[in-house]
mmCIF file of C-alpha atoms in Angstrom:
data_model
loop_
_atom_site.group_PDB
_atom_site.id
_atom_site.type_symbol
_atom_site.label_atom_id
_atom_site.label_comp_id
_atom_site.label_asym_id
_atom_site.label_seq_id
_atom_site.Cartn_x
_atom_site.Cartn_y
_atom_site.Cartn_z
ATOM 1 C CA MET A 1 44.446 54.962 -18.122
ATOM 2 C CA ALA A 2 45.468 55.416 -14.679
ATOM 3 C CA TRP A 3 46.671 53.093 -12.527
ATOM 4 C CA LEU A 4 45.887 53.187 -8.802
ATOM 5 C CA SER A 5 49.124 53.413 -7.685
ATOM 6 C CA GLY A 6 50.935 50.458 -5.094
ATOM 7 C CA TYR A 7 49.024 47.733 -6.580
ATOM 8 C CA SER A 8 50.764 45.400 -8.975
ATOM 9 C CA TYR A 9 47.300 43.339 -10.359
ATOM 10 C CA ARG A 10 44.323 44.440 -11.305
ATOM 11 C CA LYS A 11 40.914 42.646 -13.408
ATOM 12 C CA LYS A 12 38.147 44.719 -15.722
ATOM 13 C CA ILE A 13 34.647 44.117 -14.015
ATOM 14 C CA THR A 14 31.899 44.361 -16.898
ATOM 15 C CA ILE A 15 28.002 44.930 -15.862
ATOM 16 C CA GLU A 16 26.819 44.081 -18.885
ATOM 17 C CA SER A 17 23.819 46.356 -20.158
ATOM 18 C CA GLY A 18 21.880 43.556 -21.806
ATOM 19 C CA TYR A 19 20.489 42.451 -18.006
ATOM 20 C CA VAL A 20 19.824 45.883 -17.120
ATOM 21 C CA ASP A 21 16.237 46.757 -18.084
ATOM 22 C CA ALA A 22 16.806 50.658 -16.693
ATOM 23 C CA SER A 23 19.461 52.999 -14.705
ATOM 24 C CA LEU A 24 19.961 52.084 -11.483
ATOM 25 C CA SER A 25 21.659 54.104 -8.862
ATOM 26 C CA ASN A 26 23.604 53.303 -6.004
ATOM 27 C CA PHE A 27 23.693 49.397 -7.392
ATOM 28 C CA VAL A 28 24.792 47.555 -5.154
ATOM 29 C CA LEU A 29 26.898 44.118 -7.564
ATOM 30 C CA ASP A 30 27.560 41.325 -5.803
ATOM 31 C CA VAL A 31 30.981 39.121 -6.593
ATOM 32 C CA VAL A 32 32.420 36.230 -6.304
ATOM 33 C CA LEU A 33 35.503 34.678 -6.403
ATOM 34 C CA ALA A 34 37.221 31.583 -6.671
ATOM 35 C CA SER A 35 40.489 30.048 -8.129
ATOM 36 C CA GLY A 36 38.966 29.823 -12.147
ATOM 37 C CA SER A 37 38.464 33.275 -11.629
ATOM 38 C CA PHE A 38 40.787 34.233 -9.433
ATOM 39 C CA THR A 39 44.969 34.065 -8.535
ATOM 40 C CA PHE A 40 44.607 33.748 -4.476
ATOM 41 C CA SER A 41 48.045 34.001 -4.325
ATOM 42 C CA ARG A 42 48.658 36.998 -5.271
ATOM 43 C CA ALA A 43 47.117 38.625 -3.144
ATOM 44 C CA ARG A 44 46.857 39.307 0.770
ATOM 45 C CA SER A 45 46.055 36.115 2.899
ATOM 46 C CA ASP A 46 43.522 38.396 4.678
ATOM 47 C CA GLY A 47 42.049 40.038 1.619
ATOM 48 C CA TYR A 48 42.425 43.595 2.912
ATOM 49 C CA ASP A 49 44.612 44.573 -0.312
ATOM 50 C CA VAL A 50 41.958 43.512 -3.047
ATOM 51 C CA VAL A 51 40.050 46.894 -3.902
ATOM 52 C CA PHE A 52 37.171 48.468 -6.479
ATOM 53 C CA THR A 53 36.928 51.546 -8.503
ATOM 54 C CA ALA A 54 35.213 53.360 -10.875
ATOM 55 C CA SER A 55 35.782 52.510 -14.309
ATOM 56 C CA ASP A 56 38.853 55.713 -14.696
ATOM 57 C CA GLY A 57 41.006 53.408 -12.576
ATOM 58 C CA GLU A 58 41.699 55.786 -9.370
ATOM 59 C CA THR A 59 37.752 56.345 -8.000
ATOM 60 C CA ALA A 60 37.505 54.196 -4.767
ATOM 61 C CA LEU A 61 34.063 52.695 -4.447
ATOM 62 C CA PRO A 62 32.617 51.734 -1.237
ATOM 63 C CA PHE A 63 32.748 48.434 -1.128
ATOM 64 C CA THR A 64 32.280 45.438 1.634
ATOM 65 C CA ARG A 65 33.957 41.907 2.016
ATOM 66 C CA GLU A 66 31.290 39.687 3.857
ATOM 67 C CA TYR A 67 34.275 36.581 3.371
ATOM 68 C CA TYR A 68 37.634 36.069 2.662
ATOM 69 C CA ASP A 69 38.995 32.469 2.222
ATOM 70 C CA SER A 70 42.268 31.833 0.898
ATOM 71 C CA THR A 71 42.812 28.247 1.985
ATOM 72 C CA ASN A 72 39.802 27.218 0.462
ATOM 73 C CA SER A 73 40.230 30.388 -2.908
ATOM 74 C CA LYS A 74 36.463 31.310 -2.157
ATOM 75 C CA ALA A 75 35.564 35.060 -1.323
ATOM 76 C CA ARG A 76 32.315 37.968 -1.631
ATOM 77 C CA PHE A 77 32.180 41.192 -2.360
ATOM 78 C CA HIS A 78 29.961 43.340 -1.870
ATOM 79 C CA ILE A 79 30.680 47.091 -4.127
ATOM 80 C CA LYS A 80 28.922 49.880 -4.178
ATOM 81 C CA VAL A 81 28.001 51.694 -7.880
ATOM 82 C CA SER A 82 27.036 55.497 -8.286
ATOM 83 C CA SER A 83 25.503 54.223 -11.755
ATOM 84 C CA VAL A 84 24.496 51.312 -14.227
ATOM 85 C CA SER A 85 23.546 52.243 -17.365
ATOM 86 C CA ASP A 86 20.879 50.012 -19.002
ATOM 87 C CA THR A 87 21.901 51.112 -22.889
ATOM 88 C CA THR A 88 25.835 50.907 -22.641
ATOM 89 C CA ASP A 89 28.277 48.229 -20.202
ATOM 90 C CA THR A 90 29.420 49.846 -17.073
ATOM 91 C CA GLU A 91 32.900 49.654 -15.925
ATOM 92 C CA LEU A 92 35.118 49.091 -12.824
ATOM 93 C CA TYR A 93 37.889 47.389 -11.716
ATOM 94 C CA MET A 94 38.943 45.365 -9.200
ATOM 95 C CA TYR A 95 43.237 45.927 -7.631
ATOM 96 C CA TYR A 96 45.261 43.425 -5.741
ATOM 97 C CA GLY A 97 48.621 42.951 -5.318
ATOM 98 C CA LYS A 98 49.841 45.155 -2.561
ATOM 99 C CA ALA A 99 51.587 43.438 0.411
ATOM 100 C CA SER A 100 51.452 46.890 2.837
ATOM 101 C CA ASP A 101 47.686 47.217 2.323
ATOM 102 C CA THR A 102 45.603 47.647 4.806
ATOM 103 C CA ASP A 103 41.860 47.280 5.119
ATOM 104 C CA HIS A 104 40.370 49.576 3.099
ATOM 105 C CA ALA A 105 36.821 47.728 3.336
ATOM 106 C CA SER A 106 33.477 50.554 3.618
ATOM 107 C CA SER A 107 30.795 49.885 6.471
ATOM 108 C CA GLY A 108 27.372 48.381 5.804
ATOM 109 C CA TYR A 109 26.087 51.539 5.812
ATOM 110 C CA THR A 110 27.325 53.134 3.736
ATOM 111 C CA VAL A 111 26.998 50.181 1.185
ATOM 112 C CA TRP A 112 23.297 48.920 1.332
ATOM 113 C CA SER A 113 22.336 52.521 1.896
ATOM 114 C CA GLU A 114 19.859 52.066 -0.801
ATOM 115 C CA SER A 115 16.919 52.091 1.542
ATOM 116 C CA TYR A 116 17.632 48.839 2.497
ATOM 117 C CA ALA A 117 15.863 47.728 6.137
ATOM 118 C CA GLY A 118 18.545 45.193 6.981
ATOM 119 C CA VAL A 119 20.172 43.137 4.754
ATOM 120 C CA TRP A 120 21.508 39.500 6.565
ATOM 121 C CA HIS A 121 24.155 37.333 4.073
ATOM 122 C CA LEU A 122 24.247 33.790 6.490
ATOM 123 C CA GLY A 123 27.999 33.444 4.855
ATOM 124 C CA ASP A 124 28.850 32.419 7.996
ATOM 125 C CA THR A 125 27.463 31.228 12.675
ATOM 126 C CA SER A 126 26.876 34.762 13.448
ATOM 127 C CA TYR A 127 23.660 35.612 11.701
ATOM 128 C CA GLU A 128 24.750 39.300 11.995
ATOM 129 C CA ASP A 129 23.085 42.102 9.249
ATOM 130 C CA ALA A 130 25.352 43.885 7.347
ATOM 131 C CA LEU A 131 23.666 47.400 7.880
ATOM 132 C CA GLY A 132 25.072 46.353 11.966
ATOM 133 C CA THR A 133 21.595 46.934 13.693
ATOM 134 C CA TYR A 134 19.967 44.076 13.429
ATOM 135 C CA ASP A 135 21.457 40.588 13.871
ATOM 136 C CA ALA A 136 20.152 38.242 14.341
ATOM 137 C CA SER A 137 20.016 34.863 17.033
ATOM 138 C CA LEU A 138 19.638 30.663 16.502
ATOM 139 C CA LEU A 139 16.350 30.728 18.548
ATOM 140 C CA SER A 140 15.972 26.638 17.969
ATOM 141 C CA GLY A 141 17.926 23.881 17.193
ATOM 142 C CA SER A 142 21.893 23.081 16.628
ATOM 143 C CA THR A 143 24.308 24.810 14.704
ATOM 144 C CA PRO A 144 23.487 24.866 11.333
ATOM 145 C CA SER A 145 26.306 24.092 8.606
ATOM 146 C CA VAL A 146 27.500 26.593 6.026
ATOM 147 C CA THR A 147 27.325 25.281 2.205
ATOM 148 C CA ASP A 148 29.666 26.432 -0.382
ATOM 149 C CA THR A 149 27.500 27.950 -3.693
ATOM 150 C CA LEU A 150 28.168 29.339 -7.003
ATOM 151 C CA TRP A 151 26.710 32.466 -5.749
ATOM 152 C CA GLY A 152 27.946 32.547 -2.242
ATOM 153 C CA ARG A 153 28.166 30.748 1.108
ATOM 154 C CA TYR A 154 24.564 29.713 2.688
ATOM 155 C CA LEU A 155 23.251 27.826 5.539
ATOM 156 C CA THR A 156 21.409 24.797 5.275
ATOM 157 C CA LEU A 157 18.824 24.594 7.584
ATOM 158 C CA SER A 158 16.735 21.655 9.347
ATOM 159 C CA SER A 159 14.507 23.224 11.433
ATOM 160 C CA HIS A 160 16.606 25.655 12.184
ATOM 161 C CA SER A 161 15.052 28.563 14.418
ATOM 162 C CA PHE A 162 16.246 32.424 14.199
ATOM 163 C CA GLY A 163 14.691 35.751 14.906
ATOM 164 C CA THR A 164 16.124 39.148 15.525
ATOM 165 C CA ASP A 165 13.384 42.007 16.667
ATOM 166 C CA LEU A 166 12.905 44.666 14.165
ATOM 167 C CA ALA A 167 11.922 48.057 14.549
ATOM 168 C CA MET A 168 8.388 48.505 12.832
ATOM 169 C CA ALA A 169 8.994 52.236 12.388
ATOM 170 C CA SER A 170 12.143 50.806 9.982
ATOM 171 C CA LEU A 171 9.514 49.933 7.894
ATOM 172 C CA ALA A 172 6.823 52.076 8.377
ATOM 173 C CA SER A 173 8.395 54.900 5.003
ATOM 174 C CA ASN A 174 6.491 55.607 1.838
ATOM 175 C CA ASP A 175 4.262 51.467 3.691
ATOM 176 C CA GLU A 176 6.569 49.478 1.429
ATOM 177 C CA VAL A 177 8.230 46.448 1.597
ATOM 178 C CA THR A 178 10.659 44.195 -0.148
ATOM 179 C CA VAL A 179 11.952 41.400 0.830
ATOM 180 C CA THR A 180 14.386 38.908 -1.500
ATOM 181 C CA ILE A 181 15.597 35.237 -0.444
ATOM 182 C CA VAL A 182 17.614 33.241 -1.942
ATOM 183 C CA MET A 183 16.664 29.342 -1.370
ATOM 184 C CA ALA A 184 16.772 25.671 -2.208
ATOM 185 C CA TRP A 185 14.434 23.312 -0.525
ATOM 186 C CA THR A 186 12.821 19.613 -1.268
ATOM 187 C CA GLY A 187 9.743 19.057 0.400
ATOM 188 C CA SER A 188 6.469 17.693 0.634
ATOM 189 C CA GLY A 189 4.981 19.829 3.348
ATOM 190 C CA THR A 190 4.522 23.545 4.609
ATOM 191 C CA PHE A 191 7.831 25.227 4.832
ATOM 192 C CA ILE A 192 7.519 29.080 5.982
ATOM 193 C CA PRO A 193 11.331 30.363 5.583
ATOM 194 C CA ILE A 194 9.847 33.975 6.873
ATOM 195 C CA GLU A 195 8.168 35.818 9.298
ATOM 196 C CA TYR A 196 7.412 38.759 10.552
ATOM 197 C CA SER A 197 4.819 39.481 12.983
ATOM 198 C CA ASP A 198 4.806 38.063 16.660
ATOM 199 C CA ALA A 199 0.586 36.677 15.812
ATOM 200 C CA PHE A 200 0.344 36.305 11.939
ATOM 201 C CA TYR A 201 -3.318 38.423 11.995
ATOM 202 C CA GLU A 202 -1.644 41.624 13.572
ATOM 203 C CA ASN A 203 -1.671 44.026 10.929
ATOM 204 C CA SER A 204 1.830 44.760 9.986
ATOM 205 C CA ALA A 205 2.283 40.474 9.572
ATOM 206 C CA PHE A 206 3.685 39.729 6.405
ATOM 207 C CA ALA A 207 5.784 35.848 5.302
ATOM 208 C CA ILE A 208 6.701 33.619 2.853
ATOM 209 C CA TYR A 209 4.445 29.953 2.231
ATOM 210 C CA LEU A 210 6.433 27.147 0.540
ATOM 211 C CA ASN A 211 3.865 24.057 -0.825
ATOM 212 C CA ASN A 212 1.767 25.272 1.067
ATOM 213 C CA TYR A 213 -1.833 24.158 -1.256
ATOM 214 C CA GLY A 214 0.981 20.812 -1.693
ATOM 215 C CA ASP A 215 1.778 21.832 -4.923
ATOM 216 C CA GLY A 216 5.099 22.897 -4.616
ATOM 217 C CA TYR A 217 4.741 26.932 -5.430
ATOM 218 C CA PRO A 218 6.080 30.099 -2.584
ATOM 219 C CA THR A 219 3.044 32.509 -2.087
ATOM 220 C CA PHE A 220 3.454 35.555 0.117
ATOM 221 C CA GLY A 221 1.269 36.546 2.555
ATOM 222 C CA GLU A 222 0.579 39.619 4.104
ATOM 223 C CA CYS A 223 -2.422 41.094 6.856
ATOM 224 C CA ASP A 224 -4.413 43.833 7.089
ATOM 225 C CA GLY A 225 -5.734 43.164 10.492
ATOM 226 C CA SER A 226 -8.937 41.428 9.612
ATOM 227 C CA ASN A 227 -7.412 39.966 5.944
ATOM 228 C CA ILE A 228 -4.770 38.028 4.919
ATOM 229 C CA ASN A 229 -3.632 38.932 0.829
ATOM 230 C CA ILE A 230 -2.362 36.266 -0.380
ATOM 231 C CA ILE A 231 -0.133 36.250 -3.643
ATOM 232 C CA TYR A 232 0.143 32.688 -5.110
ATOM 233 C CA ASP A 233 2.936 32.218 -7.227
ATOM 234 C CA ALA A 234 2.389 28.633 -9.552
ATOM 235 C CA THR A 235 6.168 28.479 -9.927
ATOM 236 C CA ASP A 236 6.900 24.691 -8.543
ATOM 237 C CA CYS A 237 10.425 25.687 -6.519
ATOM 238 C CA SER A 238 10.475 21.870 -4.334
ATOM 239 C CA ASP A 239 13.379 20.548 -6.833
ATOM 240 C CA GLY A 240 16.857 21.464 -4.805
ATOM 241 C CA THR A 241 17.377 24.296 -7.357
ATOM 242 C CA LEU A 242 18.310 27.917 -5.777
ATOM 243 C CA ARG A 243 16.851 30.729 -6.267
ATOM 244 C CA THR A 244 16.333 34.113 -5.318
ATOM 245 C CA LEU A 245 12.589 34.932 -4.823
ATOM 246 C CA THR A 246 11.225 38.467 -4.497
ATOM 247 C CA PHE A 247 8.190 40.029 -2.659
ATOM 248 C CA THR A 248 7.365 43.686 -3.078
ATOM 249 C CA MET A 249 4.548 44.964 -0.834
ATOM 250 C CA ASP A 250 2.615 48.670 -1.102
ATOM 251 C CA ARG A 251 0.188 49.388 1.265
ATOM 252 C CA SER A 252 -0.537 53.593 0.742
ATOM 253 C CA GLY A 253 -2.703 53.212 -1.869
ATOM 254 C CA GLY A 254 -5.507 52.390 0.045
ATOM 255 C CA GLY A 255 -6.554 49.073 -1.909
ATOM 256 C CA THR A 256 -5.155 49.437 -5.819
ATOM 257 C CA THR A 257 -1.266 49.370 -5.403
ATOM 258 C CA THR A 258 -1.024 44.948 -6.698
ATOM 259 C CA ASN A 259 2.369 43.269 -4.746
ATOM 260 C CA TYR A 260 4.183 41.052 -7.055
ATOM 261 C CA SER A 261 6.180 37.706 -6.261
ATOM 262 C CA TYR A 262 9.939 37.975 -8.708
ATOM 263 C CA ILE A 263 11.072 34.063 -9.747
ATOM 264 C CA ASN A 264 14.925 34.584 -10.525
ATOM 265 C CA GLY A 265 14.337 38.163 -11.334
ATOM 266 C CA VAL A 266 11.320 37.735 -13.397
ATOM 267 C CA ALA A 267 7.894 38.753 -12.400
ATOM 268 C CA THR A 268 5.335 35.194 -11.787
ATOM 269 C CA GLY A 269 2.657 36.459 -9.270
ATOM 270 C CA SER A 270 0.209 39.521 -8.507
ATOM 271 C CA ARG A 271 -2.760 40.214 -6.047
ATOM 272 C CA THR A 272 -4.297 43.560 -5.456
ATOM 273 C CA GLN A 273 -3.531 45.189 -1.647
ATOM 274 C CA HIS A 274 -6.161 45.084 0.715
ATOM 275 C CA GLY A 275 -5.840 48.279 3.256
ATOM 276 C CA ASP A 276 -4.091 50.991 4.548
ATOM 277 C CA TYR A 277 -0.067 50.162 6.142
ATOM 278 C CA GLN A 278 -1.090 49.422 10.092
ATOM 279 C CA ALA A 279 1.311 48.455 12.461
ATOM 280 C CA ASP A 280 -0.532 46.542 15.164
ATOM 281 C CA THR A 281 -3.216 46.505 16.997
ATOM 282 C CA THR A 282 -3.211 49.202 18.668
ATOM 283 C CA GLY A 283 -1.934 51.057 15.312
ATOM 284 C CA ASN A 284 1.329 52.332 16.797
ATOM 285 C CA LEU A 285 4.028 51.717 15.628
ATOM 286 C CA GLY A 286 6.133 48.998 17.691
ATOM 287 C CA THR A 287 8.527 45.839 17.939
ATOM 288 C CA GLU A 288 7.966 41.998 15.969
ATOM 289 C CA THR A 289 9.693 39.500 15.333
ATOM 290 C CA LEU A 290 11.051 38.719 12.358
ATOM 291 C CA TYR A 291 11.198 34.734 12.278
ATOM 292 C CA PHE A 292 13.551 33.155 9.525
ATOM 293 C CA GLY A 293 14.327 29.468 8.830
ATOM 294 C CA SER A 294 11.027 28.599 10.528
ATOM 295 C CA ASP A 295 7.241 30.585 11.463
ATOM 296 C CA VAL A 296 6.565 31.441 15.107
ATOM 297 C CA GLY A 297 7.415 28.251 17.328
ATOM 298 C CA VAL A 298 8.553 26.231 14.945
ATOM 299 C CA VAL A 299 5.599 24.511 14.164
ATOM 300 C CA SER A 300 6.221 24.898 9.597
ATOM 301 C CA PRO A 301 9.993 24.861 9.431
ATOM 302 C CA PHE A 302 12.127 25.198 6.229
ATOM 303 C CA SER A 303 14.955 22.611 5.453
ATOM 304 C CA GLY A 304 17.445 23.763 2.513
ATOM 305 C CA THR A 305 20.039 25.901 1.624
ATOM 306 C CA PHE A 306 18.911 29.568 2.581
ATOM 307 C CA GLY A 307 20.381 33.263 2.511
ATOM 308 C CA ASP A 308 21.016 36.201 1.520
ATOM 309 C CA LEU A 309 18.181 37.687 3.429
ATOM 310 C CA ARG A 310 17.275 41.536 1.967
ATOM 311 C CA LEU A 311 14.900 43.628 3.367
ATOM 312 C CA SER A 312 14.189 47.141 1.705
ATOM 313 C CA THR A 313 11.759 50.731 3.373
ATOM 314 C CA ILE A 314 10.685 51.138 -0.536
ATOM 315 C CA LYS A 315 8.580 48.903 -2.917
ATOM 316 C CA ARG A 316 12.058 48.028 -5.552
ATOM 317 C CA SER A 317 11.427 48.777 -9.351
ATOM 318 C CA ALA A 318 11.668 45.627 -11.955
ATOM 319 C CA ALA A 319 14.199 46.830 -13.151
ATOM 320 C CA TRP A 320 15.761 46.972 -9.920
ATOM 321 C CA ILE A 321 14.925 43.223 -8.419
ATOM 322 C CA LYS A 322 15.818 41.740 -11.693
ATOM 323 C CA ALA A 323 19.142 43.153 -11.537
ATOM 324 C CA GLU A 324 20.063 41.696 -7.932
ATOM 325 C CA SER A 325 19.011 38.822 -8.552
ATOM 326 C CA TYR A 326 21.189 38.640 -11.567
ATOM 327 C CA SER A 327 24.128 40.268 -9.114
ATOM 328 C CA ILE A 328 23.329 37.636 -6.856
ATOM 329 C CA ARG A 329 23.485 34.966 -9.558
ATOM 330 C CA GLN A 330 26.980 35.981 -10.938
ATOM 331 C CA LEU A 331 24.987 36.359 -14.325
ATOM 332 C CA LEU A 332 24.931 41.013 -13.851
ATOM 333 C CA HIS A 333 28.382 41.491 -14.784
ATOM 334 C CA SER A 334 31.681 39.441 -16.119
ATOM 335 C CA LEU A 335 35.902 39.384 -14.694
ATOM 336 C CA GLY A 336 37.965 40.992 -17.494
ATOM 337 C CA ASN A 337 41.829 38.895 -18.062
ATOM 338 C CA GLU A 338 44.825 39.761 -15.540
ATOM 339 C CA GLU A 339 46.307 42.874 -16.424
ATOM 340 C CA THR A 340 50.208 44.222 -15.162
ATOM 341 C CA PRO A 341 50.985 48.561 -14.921
ATOM 342 C CA ILE A 342 53.403 49.284 -17.696
ATOM 343 C CA THR A 343 56.896 50.405 -15.925
ATOM 344 C CA PRO A 344 59.259 52.559 -17.435
ATOM 345 C CA LYS A 345 61.055 50.094 -18.469
ATOM 346 C CA ALA A 346 58.570 47.918 -20.567
ATOM 347 C CA LEU A 347 57.488 51.203 -21.648
ATOM 348 C CA ILE A 348 61.119 52.636 -22.971
ATOM 349 C CA ALA A 349 61.344 48.310 -24.357
ATOM 350 C CA SER A 350 58.426 48.793 -26.480
ATOM 351 C CA ILE A 351 59.179 52.001 -28.010
ATOM 352 C CA SER A 352 62.937 50.667 -28.658
ATOM 353 C CA THR A 353 61.642 47.334 -30.323
ATOM 354 C CA THR A 354 58.794 49.556 -32.531
ATOM 355 C CA ILE A 355 61.779 51.448 -33.451
ATOM 356 C CA THR A 356 63.998 48.879 -34.157
ATOM 357 C CA ALA A 357 61.016 47.699 -36.481
ATOM 358 C CA ARG A 358 60.121 50.303 -38.197
ATOM 359 C CA ARG A 359 63.372 50.651 -38.969
ATOM 360 C CA GLN A 360 63.544 47.083 -40.929
ATOM 361 C CA ILE A 361 60.399 47.770 -42.948
ATOM 362 C CA SER A 362 62.627 51.022 -44.370
ATOM 363 C CA GLN A 363 65.121 49.037 -45.167
ATOM 364 C CA MET A 364 63.696 46.912 -46.411
ATOM 365 C CA LEU A 365 62.008 49.092 -48.567
ATOM 366 C CA SER A 366 64.361 50.701 -49.556
ATOM 367 C CA VAL A 367 66.451 48.000 -50.828
ATOM 368 C CA SER A 368 63.037 46.625 -53.385
ATOM 369 C CA LEU A 369 63.377 49.681 -54.565
ATOM 370 C CA SER A 370 66.040 50.112 -55.403
ATOM 371 C CA ALA A 371 66.226 46.580 -57.187
ATOM 372 C CA THR A 372 62.568 47.679 -58.842
ATOM 373 C CA ALA A 373 65.103 50.905 -60.498
ATOM 374 C CA SER A 374 67.648 49.146 -61.762
ATOM 375 C CA LEU A 375 64.669 46.597 -63.606
ATOM 376 C CA LEU A 376 63.014 49.097 -65.054
ATOM 377 C CA TYR A 377 66.005 50.859 -66.462
ATOM 378 C CA ALA A 378 66.726 47.825 -67.956
ATOM 379 C CA LEU A 379 63.641 47.746 -70.282
ATOM 380 C CA PRO A 380 64.438 48.611 -73.812
ATOM 381 C CA PRO A 381 62.534 51.771 -74.518
ATOM 382 C CA PRO A 382 59.190 50.934 -76.082
ATOM 383 C CA VAL A 383 58.241 48.677 -72.809
ATOM 384 C CA LEU A 384 58.780 51.519 -70.609
ATOM 385 C CA ASP A 385 56.321 53.994 -73.069
ATOM 386 C CA ALA A 386 54.134 50.718 -72.985
ATOM 387 C CA ILE A 387 53.984 50.172 -68.923
ATOM 388 C CA SER A 388 54.167 54.236 -68.669
ATOM 389 C CA LYS A 389 51.062 53.779 -70.578
ATOM 390 C CA VAL A 390 49.149 51.379 -68.537
ATOM 391 C CA GLY A 391 50.364 53.145 -65.021
ATOM 392 C CA ALA A 392 48.526 56.461 -66.232
ATOM 393 C CA CYS A 393 44.905 54.414 -67.206
ATOM 394 C CA LEU A 394 45.915 52.550 -63.606
ATOM 395 C CA TYR A 395 45.858 56.395 -62.157
ATOM 396 C CA LEU A 396 42.927 57.912 -63.576
ATOM 397 C CA LYS A 397 40.467 54.541 -62.916
ATOM 398 C CA TRP A 398 41.913 54.784 -58.712
ATOM 399 C CA THR A 399 41.799 58.283 -58.472
#
């Protein structure tokens, strides 16, 4: 196994095939590090020397560093894995411990290249799109606080609204959309953590509702200009538990395709699509605002933990959605023990120890055989003859 030159430590990362229902290409793995899983003092304080390779130990993998907080021993990385198997575990390596290292992080476009229109982690108050295209801004409310969770850093919202102007052309590819968020909420009102529209009855509009019918259930609504199509998910999400919530939309079938909702990667609701994709009331692909934290005008603001908004221009497969949810929730992979390279000095010492041990065993066997021979020679001939016959019988039986 090759060792990446200059690095003092590494850990094996194993993607568990048991959580992967079909092979995936260019999948992004989320890895959260904390004091219990990673010794931050062994790496640079800025995390520049934390890099990732394929299973051969030397082929570099593209990755982004969402944050690296050595003071509080917290970090989160997103690694692009070219192929993830559903039959055998996929292995990669994380190297660290190179004081002279420079930054190896890739651009967001390189990592989030598999049909993502925008990715907002919201682990700080910059509200940036990881792809660098649709950075959001705070529209209402004071600067929200950031909450550390086992899955990463997310915003704590209460009557906050954010928005970014999103070109509809980027969503019109194949007439498909997949939206995923991480959220935890409690409340008795109707909340809208996501809305894509400047007026909901526009043909392009879609939104996620929480508690729309007073039952704590999430729903997904999309409009074709005259009808609002609702996916009703009968899962109570009002207990404040952190969850991944995913909805798919496919308007390519003219009312024959099915849209789905997923909670923690499991399909929990579905509804037949209304009609074809229409960009706006004039039929042109324009620009609309993607609101998160509330709807237009902050009529139904979301209160709770919110982050990891991922918007795709395709209808993701059930296998992808499940793996992505498990990845976000830190269930898809396991982190191995810390390894160090075998130096020439250590290798020579190991060989020397092995040779010494073998010599000692050889000497012990030699003494034992010599003593046994002396004992046999001292026995009377009839006894030796009997032993020989028994030995011959045992030999014939065993062979």
